[in-house]
Amino acid sequence: MSDGIEVEQIVESKPRRMPLATSLDKDAIREAYEDVRSDLTDTEWAVFKFDGPQIIVHGRGQCFEEFRQQFGDSERAFGYIRIQMGDEMSKRKKFIFLTWIGQEVGVIQRAKMSTDKAIIKDVLNNFAVELQAGVEPELDIGLFREALNRAGGANYGTGIRDN
């Protein structure tokens, strides 16, 4: 136009795809959580992973080595594990809540883990220690026991266990 009026062009842009809100398979997660906590079962751990926008029970088991194998470099997940602690005078079960963010997980998915963690902690709400890991060497029973000992306070045992 020659009369000095500028015409603004309206450019249509595609709407941004927003990530779907995270949800839980709450009943299955609660059942796995109670299974780990129960003294009537041998289940020592449960792992929870993402199936699209939903957190589901991925697996349960008894061996720490199996627990370690549940986590991959490109995955986000949560773990709940029972570890027997104590000395020769007192043995007790302690629980750890683990957040796993593998090294290949992207920035947005990493950032989303804080809100996703809050959602699952509504169900997994009883634990002595909360840990975060992202590389395989951090999934070490010795490190888990050290964290539980630090959280548990004084240890008065002699170091000699009665079997």
Short mmCIF file of C-alpha atoms in Angstrom, two decimals:
data_model
loop_
_atom_site.label_atom_id
_atom_site.label_comp_id
_atom_site.label_asym_id
_atom_site.label_seq_id
_atom_site.Cartn_x
_atom_site.Cartn_y
_atom_site.Cartn_z
CA MET A 1 0.00 0.00 0.00
CA SER A 2 1.29 3.39 -0.86
CA ASP A 3 -0.53 5.51 1.74
CA GLY A 4 1.96 4.63 4.49
CA ILE A 5 -0.22 2.07 6.26
CA GLU A 6 1.60 -1.07 7.13
CA VAL A 7 -0.27 -4.30 6.93
CA GLU A 8 0.73 -6.92 9.43
CA GLN A 9 0.77 -10.39 8.07
CA ILE A 10 -0.84 -13.01 10.23
CA VAL A 11 1.09 -16.20 10.07
CA GLU A 12 -0.62 -19.34 11.22
CA SER A 13 1.55 -21.59 13.26
CA LYS A 14 0.87 -25.10 14.27
CA PRO A 15 -0.14 -25.47 17.90
CA ARG A 16 2.56 -26.85 20.13
CA ARG A 17 2.04 -30.39 21.27
CA MET A 18 1.99 -30.35 25.04
CA PRO A 19 3.05 -33.50 26.84
CA LEU A 20 0.19 -35.43 28.34
CA ALA A 21 -0.25 -35.30 32.09
CA THR A 22 1.24 -38.23 33.94
CA SER A 23 -1.17 -40.72 35.47
CA LEU A 24 -0.78 -43.83 37.59
CA ASP A 25 -2.06 -47.37 37.49
CA LYS A 26 -2.79 -46.63 41.15
CA ASP A 27 -4.31 -49.97 42.20
CA ALA A 28 -1.50 -52.04 40.67
CA ILE A 29 1.17 -49.72 42.10
CA ARG A 30 -0.40 -49.83 45.57
CA GLU A 31 -0.60 -53.65 45.39
CA ALA A 32 3.11 -53.92 44.41
CA TYR A 33 4.06 -51.45 47.16
CA GLU A 34 2.17 -53.47 49.79
CA ASP A 35 3.77 -56.67 48.45
CA VAL A 36 7.27 -55.24 49.04
CA ARG A 37 6.30 -54.00 52.52
CA SER A 38 4.68 -57.27 53.60
CA ASP A 39 6.51 -59.67 55.91
CA LEU A 40 4.33 -62.44 54.46
CA THR A 41 5.97 -62.37 51.00
CA ASP A 42 9.50 -62.77 49.70
CA THR A 43 9.18 -59.78 47.36
CA GLU A 44 12.04 -57.36 48.03
CA TRP A 45 11.57 -54.81 45.27
CA ALA A 46 9.23 -53.30 42.72
CA VAL A 47 10.06 -51.13 39.71
CA PHE A 48 7.68 -48.64 38.12
CA LYS A 49 8.15 -47.33 34.57
CA PHE A 50 6.38 -45.16 32.05
CA ASP A 51 4.00 -46.62 29.48
CA GLY A 52 3.30 -43.46 27.51
CA PRO A 53 2.03 -40.92 30.03
CA GLN A 54 1.10 -43.58 32.61
CA ILE A 55 3.34 -45.00 35.36
CA ILE A 56 2.84 -48.77 35.63
CA VAL A 57 4.31 -51.68 37.57
CA HIS A 58 7.18 -52.95 35.44
CA GLY A 59 8.42 -55.74 37.68
CA ARG A 60 8.91 -57.23 41.12
CA GLY A 61 11.45 -59.61 42.53
CA GLN A 62 13.68 -60.86 45.30
CA CYS A 63 17.30 -60.48 44.21
CA PHE A 64 19.15 -57.15 44.27
CA GLU A 65 21.01 -58.09 41.08
CA GLU A 66 17.65 -58.45 39.29
CA PHE A 67 16.63 -55.04 40.67
CA ARG A 68 19.78 -53.46 39.20
CA GLN A 69 19.03 -54.89 35.76
CA GLN A 70 15.66 -53.11 35.55
CA PHE A 71 17.11 -49.69 34.71
CA GLY A 72 18.38 -48.52 31.31
CA ASP A 73 20.33 -45.50 30.07
CA SER A 74 17.37 -44.13 28.09
CA GLU A 75 14.75 -44.75 30.78
CA ARG A 76 13.02 -42.91 33.57
CA ALA A 77 11.76 -45.11 36.40
CA PHE A 78 11.11 -45.44 40.10
CA GLY A 79 12.12 -48.26 42.41
CA TYR A 80 10.98 -49.33 45.85
CA ILE A 81 13.21 -51.77 47.70
CA ARG A 82 13.26 -53.51 51.08
CA ILE A 83 16.66 -54.08 52.68
CA GLN A 84 17.24 -55.91 55.94
CA MET A 85 19.34 -53.84 58.31
CA GLY A 86 20.49 -54.05 61.88
CA ASP A 87 23.04 -55.78 64.04
CA GLU A 88 23.19 -59.03 65.98
CA MET A 89 20.71 -57.64 68.51
CA SER A 90 18.12 -56.18 66.20
CA LYS A 91 17.22 -56.93 62.61
CA ARG A 92 14.71 -54.73 60.84
CA LYS A 93 13.54 -54.02 57.34
CA LYS A 94 14.13 -50.59 55.85
CA PHE A 95 12.79 -49.18 52.60
CA ILE A 96 14.36 -47.03 49.89
CA PHE A 97 12.55 -44.99 47.25
CA LEU A 98 14.70 -44.62 44.12
CA THR A 99 14.29 -42.20 41.25
CA TRP A 100 16.15 -43.33 38.12
CA ILE A 101 16.95 -40.95 35.27
CA GLY A 102 19.23 -42.62 32.72
CA GLN A 103 22.05 -40.68 31.06
CA GLU A 104 20.32 -40.62 27.65
CA VAL A 105 17.05 -39.12 28.93
CA GLY A 106 16.29 -35.74 27.32
CA VAL A 107 16.06 -32.41 29.11
CA ILE A 108 12.26 -32.11 29.07
CA GLN A 109 11.74 -35.64 30.37
CA ARG A 110 14.34 -35.00 33.10
CA ALA A 111 12.57 -31.82 34.15
CA LYS A 112 9.22 -33.61 34.23
CA MET A 113 10.53 -36.15 36.76
CA SER A 114 10.06 -33.81 39.71
CA THR A 115 6.30 -33.59 39.16
CA ASP A 116 6.08 -37.28 38.19
CA LYS A 117 7.89 -38.20 41.40
CA ALA A 118 5.40 -36.21 43.46
CA ILE A 119 2.55 -38.15 41.84
CA ILE A 120 3.96 -41.62 42.61
CA LYS A 121 4.99 -40.60 46.14
CA ASP A 122 1.28 -40.23 46.93
CA VAL A 123 1.22 -44.06 46.83
CA LEU A 124 4.83 -44.96 47.76
CA ASN A 125 4.89 -42.85 50.86
CA ASN A 126 6.70 -44.89 53.51
CA PHE A 127 10.48 -45.14 53.17
CA ALA A 128 13.58 -44.37 55.23
CA VAL A 129 15.72 -42.98 52.40
CA GLU A 130 15.12 -41.40 49.02
CA LEU A 131 17.88 -41.76 46.43
CA GLN A 132 18.41 -40.65 42.85
CA ALA A 133 20.57 -42.54 40.37
CA GLY A 134 21.37 -42.30 36.70
CA VAL A 135 24.34 -44.59 36.08
CA GLU A 136 24.69 -48.29 36.79
CA PRO A 137 27.49 -48.01 39.43
CA GLU A 138 25.08 -45.99 41.63
CA LEU A 139 22.87 -49.08 41.88
CA ASP A 140 25.06 -50.64 44.54
CA ILE A 141 23.76 -52.47 47.62
CA GLY A 142 26.68 -51.11 49.66
CA LEU A 143 25.75 -47.51 48.80
CA PHE A 144 22.10 -48.24 49.63
CA ARG A 145 23.08 -49.72 53.03
CA GLU A 146 25.35 -46.74 53.78
CA ALA A 147 22.47 -44.34 53.05
CA LEU A 148 20.19 -46.32 55.37
CA ASN A 149 22.83 -46.38 58.12
CA ARG A 150 23.28 -42.60 57.86
CA ALA A 151 19.53 -42.11 58.08
CA GLY A 152 19.13 -44.58 60.94
CA GLY A 153 21.29 -42.89 63.54
CA ALA A 154 23.55 -44.66 66.02
CA ASN A 155 24.65 -48.28 65.62
CA TYR A 156 25.66 -49.98 68.86
CA GLY A 157 26.35 -53.52 67.68
CA THR A 158 29.64 -55.39 68.09
CA GLY A 159 29.77 -56.24 64.40
CA ILE A 160 29.47 -59.98 65.12
CA ARG A 161 26.26 -61.49 63.77
CA ASP A 162 24.49 -64.47 65.27
CA ASN A 163 23.01 -66.68 62.59
#
